[in-house]
Amino acid sequence: MPAPTARGTALAALVGLISLGLAVLPAPAAQAIVGGQSASTARAPWTVALNLWRQTDTYPRSGQFCGGTLVAPTKVVTAAHCVVDEAPTDLGAVAGRTDLRHHDGTLRKVTKVWIHPRFGRHLENDVAVLTLDRPMPPKYTPLPIATGADALLYRPGTGARVFGWGVLDDEGRETHALRSAELRVLPDRTCRRLNPWGDYRPRMHACANDQVTGAHHAEGDSGGPLVAGGRLIGIVSHLSPGNASTPTPGVYTRVSAFADEIAGQLRP
């Protein structure tokens, strides 16, 4: 049975929130990279595939359903909507496996899941930190997170790269290998205009796309990294509606806005 998609995980999470009266008009969850290129974990050693143990590691895609970023030897940053309904014992993290049909790389169990306490409604505060049972080997170099001192990395026009194992196109064709796409950060006003119902909040979000190719993240990329200046600046969250002048922007959790909270989870 195929692993659940990130969209399915997000919708299940939001249904639960709705039942508690905490969510209304949920944003669509993030949709391998549409319009991207082949990538390698050798060049992006901090890129992590999240899987479900109940799918077992013999599944052709390793049970992968979301992405993540290694930010410390035993810590992975991902999207809250990926893991809000999952027990730590059901989760695994795989580093160094470019092609999910193979069994190379390193697999670790998850022992703890921290979800932002104010996650909900329109996928705001969409950030989580996973603790692994053992450190990843040193060859999987952690990626530093953006902080308040990195405002220039969010300046409109800044080049950033997104990574993931999600679907290849709007027809839902699966990929088994890591892909990435070079994007440009968009102005906040553009993203607010495309999200009039409030799913884009500059304080906690950033958005990016490729104006020429329309490249963006897709189903299965949720929780994965948006990288600029050698730092994790964004976490794949969801998609904005596009138009003729602005093809499908991806919305990302703005890591610098949560730097202190993330750092608090990295302490032993």
PDB file of N, CA and C in Angstrom, residues 151 154-157 184-196 199-208 240 246 249-252 254:
ATOM      1  N   ALA A 151      18.117  38.537   7.545  1.00  0.00           N
ATOM      2  CA  ALA A 151      17.004  39.163   6.832  1.00  0.00           C
ATOM      3  C   ALA A 151      17.256  39.276   5.329  1.00  0.00           C
ATOM      4  N   TYR A 154      15.895  36.762   2.784  1.00  0.00           N
ATOM      5  CA  TYR A 154      14.474  36.792   2.434  1.00  0.00           C
ATOM      6  C   TYR A 154      14.127  37.967   1.517  1.00  0.00           C
ATOM      7  N   ARG A 155      15.141  38.686   1.074  1.00  0.00           N
ATOM      8  CA  ARG A 155      14.902  39.833   0.203  1.00  0.00           C
ATOM      9  C   ARG A 155      14.354  39.365  -1.137  1.00  0.00           C
ATOM     10  N   PRO A 156      13.322  40.026  -1.682  1.00  0.00           N
ATOM     11  CA  PRO A 156      12.773  39.623  -2.986  1.00  0.00           C
ATOM     12  C   PRO A 156      13.852  39.534  -4.054  1.00  0.00           C
ATOM     13  N   GLY A 157      13.799  38.456  -4.828  1.00  0.00           N
ATOM     14  CA  GLY A 157      14.785  38.222  -5.871  1.00  0.00           C
ATOM     15  C   GLY A 157      15.934  37.330  -5.443  1.00  0.00           C
ATOM     16  N   ARG A 184      13.199  31.926  -6.835  1.00  0.00           N
ATOM     17  CA  ARG A 184      13.475  33.287  -6.387  1.00  0.00           C
ATOM     18  C   ARG A 184      12.449  33.673  -5.333  1.00  0.00           C
ATOM     19  N   VAL A 185      12.926  34.290  -4.261  1.00  0.00           N
ATOM     20  CA  VAL A 185      12.021  34.761  -3.216  1.00  0.00           C
ATOM     21  C   VAL A 185      11.147  35.876  -3.791  1.00  0.00           C
ATOM     22  N   LEU A 186       9.859  35.832  -3.484  1.00  0.00           N
ATOM     23  CA  LEU A 186       8.896  36.814  -3.983  1.00  0.00           C
ATOM     24  C   LEU A 186       8.595  37.871  -2.914  1.00  0.00           C
ATOM     25  N   PRO A 187       8.144  39.035  -3.328  1.00  0.00           N
ATOM     26  CA  PRO A 187       7.763  40.064  -2.345  1.00  0.00           C
ATOM     27  C   PRO A 187       6.566  39.605  -1.516  1.00  0.00           C
ATOM     28  N   ASP A 188       6.534  39.991  -0.264  1.00  0.00           N
ATOM     29  CA  ASP A 188       5.405  39.636   0.592  1.00  0.00           C
ATOM     30  C   ASP A 188       4.085  40.136   0.024  1.00  0.00           C
ATOM     31  N   ARG A 189       4.093  41.304  -0.580  1.00  0.00           N
ATOM     32  CA  ARG A 189       2.837  41.857  -1.093  1.00  0.00           C
ATOM     33  C   ARG A 189       2.256  40.971  -2.195  1.00  0.00           C
ATOM     34  N   THR A 190       3.133  40.353  -2.983  1.00  0.00           N
ATOM     35  CA  THR A 190       2.657  39.441  -4.033  1.00  0.00           C
ATOM     36  C   THR A 190       1.979  38.233  -3.415  1.00  0.00           C
ATOM     37  N   CYS A 191       2.598  37.685  -2.393  1.00  0.00           N
ATOM     38  CA  CYS A 191       2.051  36.489  -1.763  1.00  0.00           C
ATOM     39  C   CYS A 191       0.763  36.790  -1.012  1.00  0.00           C
ATOM     40  N   ARG A 192       0.670  37.953  -0.402  1.00  0.00           N
ATOM     41  CA  ARG A 192      -0.578  38.333   0.280  1.00  0.00           C
ATOM     42  C   ARG A 192      -1.703  38.512  -0.728  1.00  0.00           C
ATOM     43  N   ARG A 193      -1.385  39.096  -1.871  1.00  0.00           N
ATOM     44  CA  ARG A 193      -2.410  39.314  -2.902  1.00  0.00           C
ATOM     45  C   ARG A 193      -2.967  37.989  -3.411  1.00  0.00           C
ATOM     46  N   LEU A 194      -2.117  36.989  -3.503  1.00  0.00           N
ATOM     47  CA  LEU A 194      -2.544  35.684  -4.012  1.00  0.00           C
ATOM     48  C   LEU A 194      -3.211  34.833  -2.931  1.00  0.00           C
ATOM     49  N   ASN A 195      -3.175  35.294  -1.691  1.00  0.00           N
ATOM     50  CA  ASN A 195      -3.779  34.559  -0.575  1.00  0.00           C
ATOM     51  C   ASN A 195      -4.704  35.491   0.209  1.00  0.00           C
ATOM     52  N   PRO A 196      -5.767  35.967  -0.413  1.00  0.00           N
ATOM     53  CA  PRO A 196      -6.616  36.963   0.238  1.00  0.00           C
ATOM     54  C   PRO A 196      -7.356  36.444   1.465  1.00  0.00           C
ATOM     55  N   ASP A 199      -3.995  32.990   4.288  1.00  0.00           N
ATOM     56  CA  ASP A 199      -3.091  31.851   4.440  1.00  0.00           C
ATOM     57  C   ASP A 199      -1.627  32.248   4.316  1.00  0.00           C
ATOM     58  N   TYR A 200      -1.369  33.510   3.990  1.00  0.00           N
ATOM     59  CA  TYR A 200       0.012  33.991   3.928  1.00  0.00           C
ATOM     60  C   TYR A 200       0.184  35.119   4.928  1.00  0.00           C
ATOM     61  N   ARG A 201       1.117  34.910   5.863  1.00  0.00           N
ATOM     62  CA  ARG A 201       1.393  35.906   6.893  1.00  0.00           C
ATOM     63  C   ARG A 201       2.895  36.195   6.885  1.00  0.00           C
ATOM     64  N   PRO A 202       3.292  37.391   6.463  1.00  0.00           N
ATOM     65  CA  PRO A 202       4.717  37.703   6.317  1.00  0.00           C
ATOM     66  C   PRO A 202       5.541  37.440   7.568  1.00  0.00           C
ATOM     67  N   ARG A 203       4.949  37.572   8.729  1.00  0.00           N
ATOM     68  CA  ARG A 203       5.707  37.362   9.961  1.00  0.00           C
ATOM     69  C   ARG A 203       6.217  35.929  10.074  1.00  0.00           C
ATOM     70  N   MET A 204       5.465  34.971   9.521  1.00  0.00           N
ATOM     71  CA  MET A 204       5.832  33.565   9.682  1.00  0.00           C
ATOM     72  C   MET A 204       6.010  32.808   8.376  1.00  0.00           C
ATOM     73  N   HIS A 205       5.775  33.472   7.253  1.00  0.00           N
ATOM     74  CA  HIS A 205       5.868  32.810   5.955  1.00  0.00           C
ATOM     75  C   HIS A 205       6.847  33.541   5.029  1.00  0.00           C
ATOM     76  N   ALA A 206       7.329  32.806   4.034  1.00  0.00           N
ATOM     77  CA  ALA A 206       8.030  33.366   2.891  1.00  0.00           C
ATOM     78  C   ALA A 206       7.507  32.606   1.680  1.00  0.00           C
ATOM     79  N   CYS A 207       7.608  33.195   0.503  1.00  0.00           N
ATOM     80  CA  CYS A 207       7.198  32.428  -0.677  1.00  0.00           C
ATOM     81  C   CYS A 207       8.177  32.638  -1.803  1.00  0.00           C
ATOM     82  N   ALA A 208       8.207  31.663  -2.715  1.00  0.00           N
ATOM     83  CA  ALA A 208       9.185  31.669  -3.796  1.00  0.00           C
ATOM     84  C   ALA A 208       8.661  30.852  -4.965  1.00  0.00           C
ATOM     85  N   SER A 240       0.444  28.477  -2.989  1.00  0.00           N
ATOM     86  CA  SER A 240      -0.489  29.572  -3.250  1.00  0.00           C
ATOM     87  C   SER A 240      -1.101  29.381  -4.632  1.00  0.00           C
ATOM     88  N   THR A 246       2.239  35.442 -12.024  1.00  0.00           N
ATOM     89  CA  THR A 246       2.971  34.814 -10.912  1.00  0.00           C
ATOM     90  C   THR A 246       2.626  33.332 -10.856  1.00  0.00           C
ATOM     91  N   PRO A 249       3.281  30.107  -6.667  1.00  0.00           N
ATOM     92  CA  PRO A 249       4.304  30.275  -5.630  1.00  0.00           C
ATOM     93  C   PRO A 249       4.160  29.209  -4.545  1.00  0.00           C
ATOM     94  N   GLY A 250       5.287  28.750  -4.039  1.00  0.00           N
ATOM     95  CA  GLY A 250       5.280  27.883  -2.878  1.00  0.00           C
ATOM     96  C   GLY A 250       5.353  28.720  -1.619  1.00  0.00           C
ATOM     97  N   VAL A 251       4.605  28.329  -0.609  1.00  0.00           N
ATOM     98  CA  VAL A 251       4.643  29.022   0.682  1.00  0.00           C
ATOM     99  C   VAL A 251       5.474  28.182   1.648  1.00  0.00           C
ATOM    100  N   TYR A 252       6.384  28.845   2.350  1.00  0.00           N
ATOM    101  CA  TYR A 252       7.331  28.192   3.247  1.00  0.00           C
ATOM    102  C   TYR A 252       7.238  28.806   4.641  1.00  0.00           C
ATOM    103  N   ARG A 254       8.765  30.498   7.545  1.00  0.00           N
ATOM    104  CA  ARG A 254       9.948  31.370   7.620  1.00  0.00           C
ATOM    105  C   ARG A 254      10.774  30.957   8.839  1.00  0.00           C
TER     106      ARG A 254
END
